């Protein structure tokens, strides 16, 4: 039968009805929004008679214009995309009382079945509503139809025409992606192999929906107001009793956006809080039940840490990690006591001052010495905030270890000598726990990954002798800051550290002591075949005297392909000799893929030295 689009659908039986639950806030503001609307029609042959009963292919398209253009959304109710099954087994009340079970065999397009859909019995020409779908066991549950269905009946969720009439919930097959925030939308309908019917039908709404004029899409409020005579929005709430709020905002568990974001592009205040004269309650209360900061204020100068109240109630000025009730980095000026200069050197200063007759203790945190950067502590490694050399240690010409961009790193030094030099400089040789604190911090910063997101592509590893997205082949070794920034890693507090990976190896103040000349699995980390060799972190089978957190990145899947580095295990005596294996980390200019922020080499004795092994101090 050929269907003529000119008279295919009787104009007397066309109804487009928008389901209002999807377009305005109901009594339950958290109710699930079904973005569907009902479309009903009558299908006739060219002579005006009803078409034969049966399932028909129908395609719905939503446009933003009455003619031409490209559809903004499409839904296909066709045999190729929907479910039809003749091999069925019917069980009355097979799912529950009043809920029948339909088992099927082939399961073609069963993914199109959804709870709440209409399912048709093409044999009895009856419909029912799907209660639930269990594709893993090849059956669906339906609410009782008008009369009992029989095994072998053909069922389908396609559009079924009976006595020329059909009804479809548009949007129940393909998720509706439009938010209907525009002015006008049109529905195009195509039956079978015919071309799309013309004209398109304008989508309207019931009168009550006009009250939702200021709501757009899926609960998104969009208010555009250019009036100079009134506020953009006003809420007046004056109940006779009760303790409900004027406005309650709740952000669900998913997503990382803010519950409330306010942007001021004009010259007025960002937020103004006013407590009336008669009010007795606290003007502003912040209840922080999480572990993040309660309040952070960033100034216009670009300083990201001017004022912070953390989850413990500690106040920090110039720091995001206050450890006292009040921690200040800078200078305090007070009209009563003059000014208190902060200690700019190593350590901290505690000053007891009397202000207005009230004694108290002010804890003043230090800033790091020149050439050092502050590293946030990590409870996993028992570290508090500490200062570390921003660059690999340099010799100032008088055998003093300093941190500066200029001059080549101090190499050809033993671990023992490095410990002494760091001590003489007022600090200590970096420990493995401190190294891992830094490494775990930098791995969590998107800027350190070549893909721009944590775990995306690879972690930058700098001057390691091979050119790729995270590495390069530079001088042997390099120095200065005017070079490839792949050698630079950023910390969570915005500080940057150079050459944590590559350039020269670096001693840490740690060793593994083996009882004999050959280390056992109880002493040395190994893979499944202990030997002196480079292995991937993912191949580690036993950790010996160490542990996962002492060696590896946080993600167990990250290996050298992610730029994390590798582990060199040593089953023999340490170089040049002995059973004490000192820690050397990071790799050097020729390490290639072996290098990385987590790379660890356990083949060296504490008395070994090399032209490509240096160190870094901590204060």
mmCIF file of N, CA and C in Angstrom, residues 420-476:
data_model
loop_
_atom_site.group_PDB
_atom_site.id
_atom_site.type_symbol
_atom_site.label_atom_id
_atom_site.label_comp_id
_atom_site.label_asym_id
_atom_site.label_seq_id
_atom_site.Cartn_x
_atom_site.Cartn_y
_atom_site.Cartn_z
ATOM 1 N N UNK A 420 76.197 15.273 54.486
ATOM 2 C CA UNK A 420 77.009 16.274 55.201
ATOM 3 C C UNK A 420 76.790 17.667 54.641
ATOM 4 N N UNK A 421 76.786 17.801 53.313
ATOM 5 C CA UNK A 421 76.640 19.112 52.699
ATOM 6 C C UNK A 421 75.281 19.731 53.017
ATOM 7 N N UNK A 422 74.235 18.935 53.003
ATOM 8 C CA UNK A 422 72.906 19.461 53.328
ATOM 9 C C UNK A 422 72.832 19.872 54.794
ATOM 10 N N UNK A 423 73.460 19.092 55.666
ATOM 11 C CA UNK A 423 73.498 19.440 57.092
ATOM 12 C C UNK A 423 74.235 20.754 57.306
ATOM 13 N N UNK A 424 75.362 20.931 56.590
ATOM 14 C CA UNK A 424 76.133 22.168 56.728
ATOM 15 C C UNK A 424 75.363 23.389 56.220
ATOM 16 N N UNK A 425 74.411 23.165 55.311
ATOM 17 C CA UNK A 425 73.635 24.277 54.757
ATOM 18 C C UNK A 425 72.447 24.637 55.647
ATOM 19 N N UNK A 426 72.304 23.912 56.761
ATOM 20 C CA UNK A 426 71.200 24.200 57.682
ATOM 21 C C UNK A 426 69.989 23.317 57.477
ATOM 22 N N UNK A 427 70.112 22.253 56.691
ATOM 23 C CA UNK A 427 68.983 21.372 56.451
ATOM 24 C C UNK A 427 69.381 19.913 56.511
ATOM 25 N N UNK A 428 68.805 19.122 55.635
ATOM 26 C CA UNK A 428 69.153 17.700 55.552
ATOM 27 C C UNK A 428 68.916 17.203 54.125
ATOM 28 N N UNK A 429 69.581 16.107 53.790
ATOM 29 C CA UNK A 429 69.365 15.494 52.483
ATOM 30 C C UNK A 429 67.918 15.020 52.414
ATOM 31 N N UNK A 430 67.255 15.277 51.296
ATOM 32 C CA UNK A 430 65.853 14.900 51.144
ATOM 33 C C UNK A 430 65.664 13.419 51.446
ATOM 34 N N UNK A 431 64.613 13.095 52.181
ATOM 35 C CA UNK A 431 64.316 11.703 52.502
ATOM 36 C C UNK A 431 63.397 11.105 51.442
ATOM 37 N N UNK A 432 63.265 9.795 51.466
ATOM 38 C CA UNK A 432 62.363 9.154 50.514
ATOM 39 C C UNK A 432 60.922 9.572 50.761
ATOM 40 N N UNK A 433 60.530 9.729 52.031
ATOM 41 C CA UNK A 433 59.167 10.179 52.329
ATOM 42 C C UNK A 433 58.920 11.573 51.782
ATOM 43 N N UNK A 434 59.909 12.440 51.868
ATOM 44 C CA UNK A 434 59.752 13.790 51.330
ATOM 45 C C UNK A 434 59.728 13.758 49.800
ATOM 46 N N UNK A 435 60.555 12.911 49.208
ATOM 47 C CA UNK A 435 60.540 12.774 47.744
ATOM 48 C C UNK A 435 59.162 12.306 47.270
ATOM 49 N N UNK A 436 58.634 11.273 47.955
ATOM 50 C CA UNK A 436 57.329 10.748 47.564
ATOM 51 C C UNK A 436 56.215 11.764 47.817
ATOM 52 N N UNK A 437 56.347 12.591 48.858
ATOM 53 C CA UNK A 437 55.375 13.660 49.089
ATOM 54 C C UNK A 437 55.316 14.585 47.884
ATOM 55 N N UNK A 438 56.488 14.934 47.357
ATOM 56 C CA UNK A 438 56.541 15.812 46.178
ATOM 57 C C UNK A 438 55.988 15.092 44.949
ATOM 58 N N UNK A 439 56.439 13.848 44.736
ATOM 59 C CA UNK A 439 56.036 13.107 43.535
ATOM 60 C C UNK A 439 54.522 12.886 43.498
ATOM 61 N N UNK A 440 53.946 12.511 44.655
ATOM 62 C CA UNK A 440 52.503 12.288 44.684
ATOM 63 C C UNK A 440 51.734 13.603 44.493
ATOM 64 N N UNK A 441 52.328 14.699 44.940
ATOM 65 C CA UNK A 441 51.690 16.001 44.752
ATOM 66 C C UNK A 441 51.688 16.396 43.273
ATOM 67 N N UNK A 442 52.821 16.261 42.603
ATOM 68 C CA UNK A 442 52.898 16.694 41.205
ATOM 69 C C UNK A 442 52.079 15.794 40.288
ATOM 70 N N UNK A 443 51.933 14.510 40.651
ATOM 71 C CA UNK A 443 51.144 13.618 39.784
ATOM 72 C C UNK A 443 49.667 13.999 39.801
ATOM 73 N N UNK A 444 49.240 14.716 40.833
ATOM 74 C CA UNK A 444 47.832 15.085 40.970
ATOM 75 C C UNK A 444 47.499 16.419 40.312
ATOM 76 N N UNK A 445 48.465 17.039 39.639
ATOM 77 C CA UNK A 445 48.228 18.345 39.014
ATOM 78 C C UNK A 445 48.065 18.168 37.496
ATOM 79 N N UNK A 446 46.916 18.543 36.941
ATOM 80 C CA UNK A 446 46.681 18.373 35.495
ATOM 81 C C UNK A 446 47.764 19.019 34.634
ATOM 82 N N UNK A 447 48.344 20.138 35.092
ATOM 83 C CA UNK A 447 49.333 20.851 34.277
ATOM 84 C C UNK A 447 50.599 20.033 34.055
ATOM 85 N N UNK A 448 50.838 19.011 34.870
ATOM 86 C CA UNK A 448 52.049 18.203 34.737
ATOM 87 C C UNK A 448 51.874 17.041 33.769
ATOM 88 N N UNK A 449 50.670 16.867 33.245
ATOM 89 C CA UNK A 449 50.397 15.785 32.293
ATOM 90 C C UNK A 449 50.271 16.365 30.891
ATOM 91 N N UNK A 450 50.880 15.700 29.944
ATOM 92 C CA UNK A 450 50.901 16.238 28.581
ATOM 93 C C UNK A 450 49.508 16.306 27.967
ATOM 94 N N UNK A 451 48.572 15.509 28.490
ATOM 95 C CA UNK A 451 47.210 15.542 27.976
ATOM 96 C C UNK A 451 46.341 16.576 28.651
ATOM 97 N N UNK A 452 46.883 17.308 29.650
ATOM 98 C CA UNK A 452 46.140 18.370 30.304
ATOM 99 C C UNK A 452 45.188 17.908 31.383
ATOM 100 N N UNK A 453 45.170 16.603 31.672
ATOM 101 C CA UNK A 453 44.329 16.061 32.737
ATOM 102 C C UNK A 453 45.109 14.966 33.443
ATOM 103 N N UNK A 454 44.832 14.762 34.724
ATOM 104 C CA UNK A 454 45.559 13.765 35.497
ATOM 105 C C UNK A 454 45.365 12.386 34.868
ATOM 106 N N UNK A 455 46.477 11.704 34.574
ATOM 107 C CA UNK A 455 46.435 10.389 33.958
ATOM 108 C C UNK A 455 46.318 10.407 32.451
ATOM 109 N N UNK A 456 46.256 11.616 31.851
ATOM 110 C CA UNK A 456 46.102 11.727 30.403
ATOM 111 C C UNK A 456 47.470 11.795 29.730
ATOM 112 N N UNK A 457 47.748 10.872 28.833
ATOM 113 C CA UNK A 457 49.010 10.755 28.097
ATOM 114 C C UNK A 457 50.147 10.441 29.070
ATOM 115 N N UNK A 458 51.024 11.394 29.383
ATOM 116 C CA UNK A 458 52.156 11.056 30.249
ATOM 117 C C UNK A 458 52.544 12.218 31.146
ATOM 118 N N UNK A 459 53.171 11.846 32.284
ATOM 119 C CA UNK A 459 53.698 12.822 33.224
ATOM 120 C C UNK A 459 55.012 13.361 32.675
ATOM 121 N N UNK A 460 55.202 14.669 32.713
ATOM 122 C CA UNK A 460 56.418 15.267 32.179
ATOM 123 C C UNK A 460 57.646 14.709 32.896
ATOM 124 N N UNK A 461 58.692 14.367 32.124
ATOM 125 C CA UNK A 461 59.902 13.827 32.758
ATOM 126 C C UNK A 461 61.175 14.546 32.350
ATOM 127 N N UNK A 462 61.082 15.591 31.517
ATOM 128 C CA UNK A 462 62.208 16.490 31.304
ATOM 129 C C UNK A 462 63.344 15.957 30.456
ATOM 130 N N UNK A 463 64.573 16.356 30.816
ATOM 131 C CA UNK A 463 65.783 16.059 30.052
ATOM 132 C C UNK A 463 66.255 14.638 30.334
ATOM 133 N N UNK A 464 65.754 13.683 29.529
ATOM 134 C CA UNK A 464 66.090 12.272 29.749
ATOM 135 C C UNK A 464 66.701 11.629 28.506
ATOM 136 N N UNK A 465 66.938 12.411 27.444
ATOM 137 C CA UNK A 465 67.644 11.882 26.280
ATOM 138 C C UNK A 465 66.780 11.400 25.144
ATOM 139 N N UNK A 466 65.474 11.475 25.280
ATOM 140 C CA UNK A 466 64.594 11.061 24.179
ATOM 141 C C UNK A 466 63.555 12.157 23.943
ATOM 142 N N UNK A 467 63.224 12.423 22.686
ATOM 143 C CA UNK A 467 62.203 13.434 22.400
ATOM 144 C C UNK A 467 60.816 12.797 22.301
ATOM 145 N N UNK A 468 59.906 13.180 23.175
ATOM 146 C CA UNK A 468 58.511 12.790 23.056
ATOM 147 C C UNK A 468 57.680 13.864 23.732
ATOM 148 N N UNK A 469 56.385 13.609 23.930
ATOM 149 C CA UNK A 469 55.489 14.640 24.439
ATOM 150 C C UNK A 469 55.910 15.158 25.813
ATOM 151 N N UNK A 470 56.525 14.293 26.625
ATOM 152 C CA UNK A 470 56.883 14.717 27.974
ATOM 153 C C UNK A 470 58.369 14.795 28.219
ATOM 154 N N UNK A 471 59.194 14.529 27.220
ATOM 155 C CA UNK A 471 60.640 14.455 27.415
ATOM 156 C C UNK A 471 61.375 15.167 26.286
ATOM 157 N N UNK A 472 62.674 15.411 26.514
ATOM 158 C CA UNK A 472 63.489 15.983 25.457
ATOM 159 C C UNK A 472 64.946 15.578 25.678
ATOM 160 N N UNK A 473 65.765 15.810 24.650
ATOM 161 C CA UNK A 473 67.185 15.472 24.700
ATOM 162 C C UNK A 473 67.978 16.777 24.779
ATOM 163 N N UNK A 474 68.381 17.144 26.012
ATOM 164 C CA UNK A 474 69.092 18.394 26.219
ATOM 165 C C UNK A 474 70.561 18.176 26.512
ATOM 166 N N UNK A 475 71.184 19.192 27.123
ATOM 167 C CA UNK A 475 72.606 19.111 27.460
ATOM 168 C C UNK A 475 72.827 18.092 28.564
ATOM 169 N N UNK A 476 74.108 17.723 28.774
ATOM 170 C CA UNK A 476 74.448 16.657 29.719
ATOM 171 C C UNK A 476 75.337 17.167 30.844
#
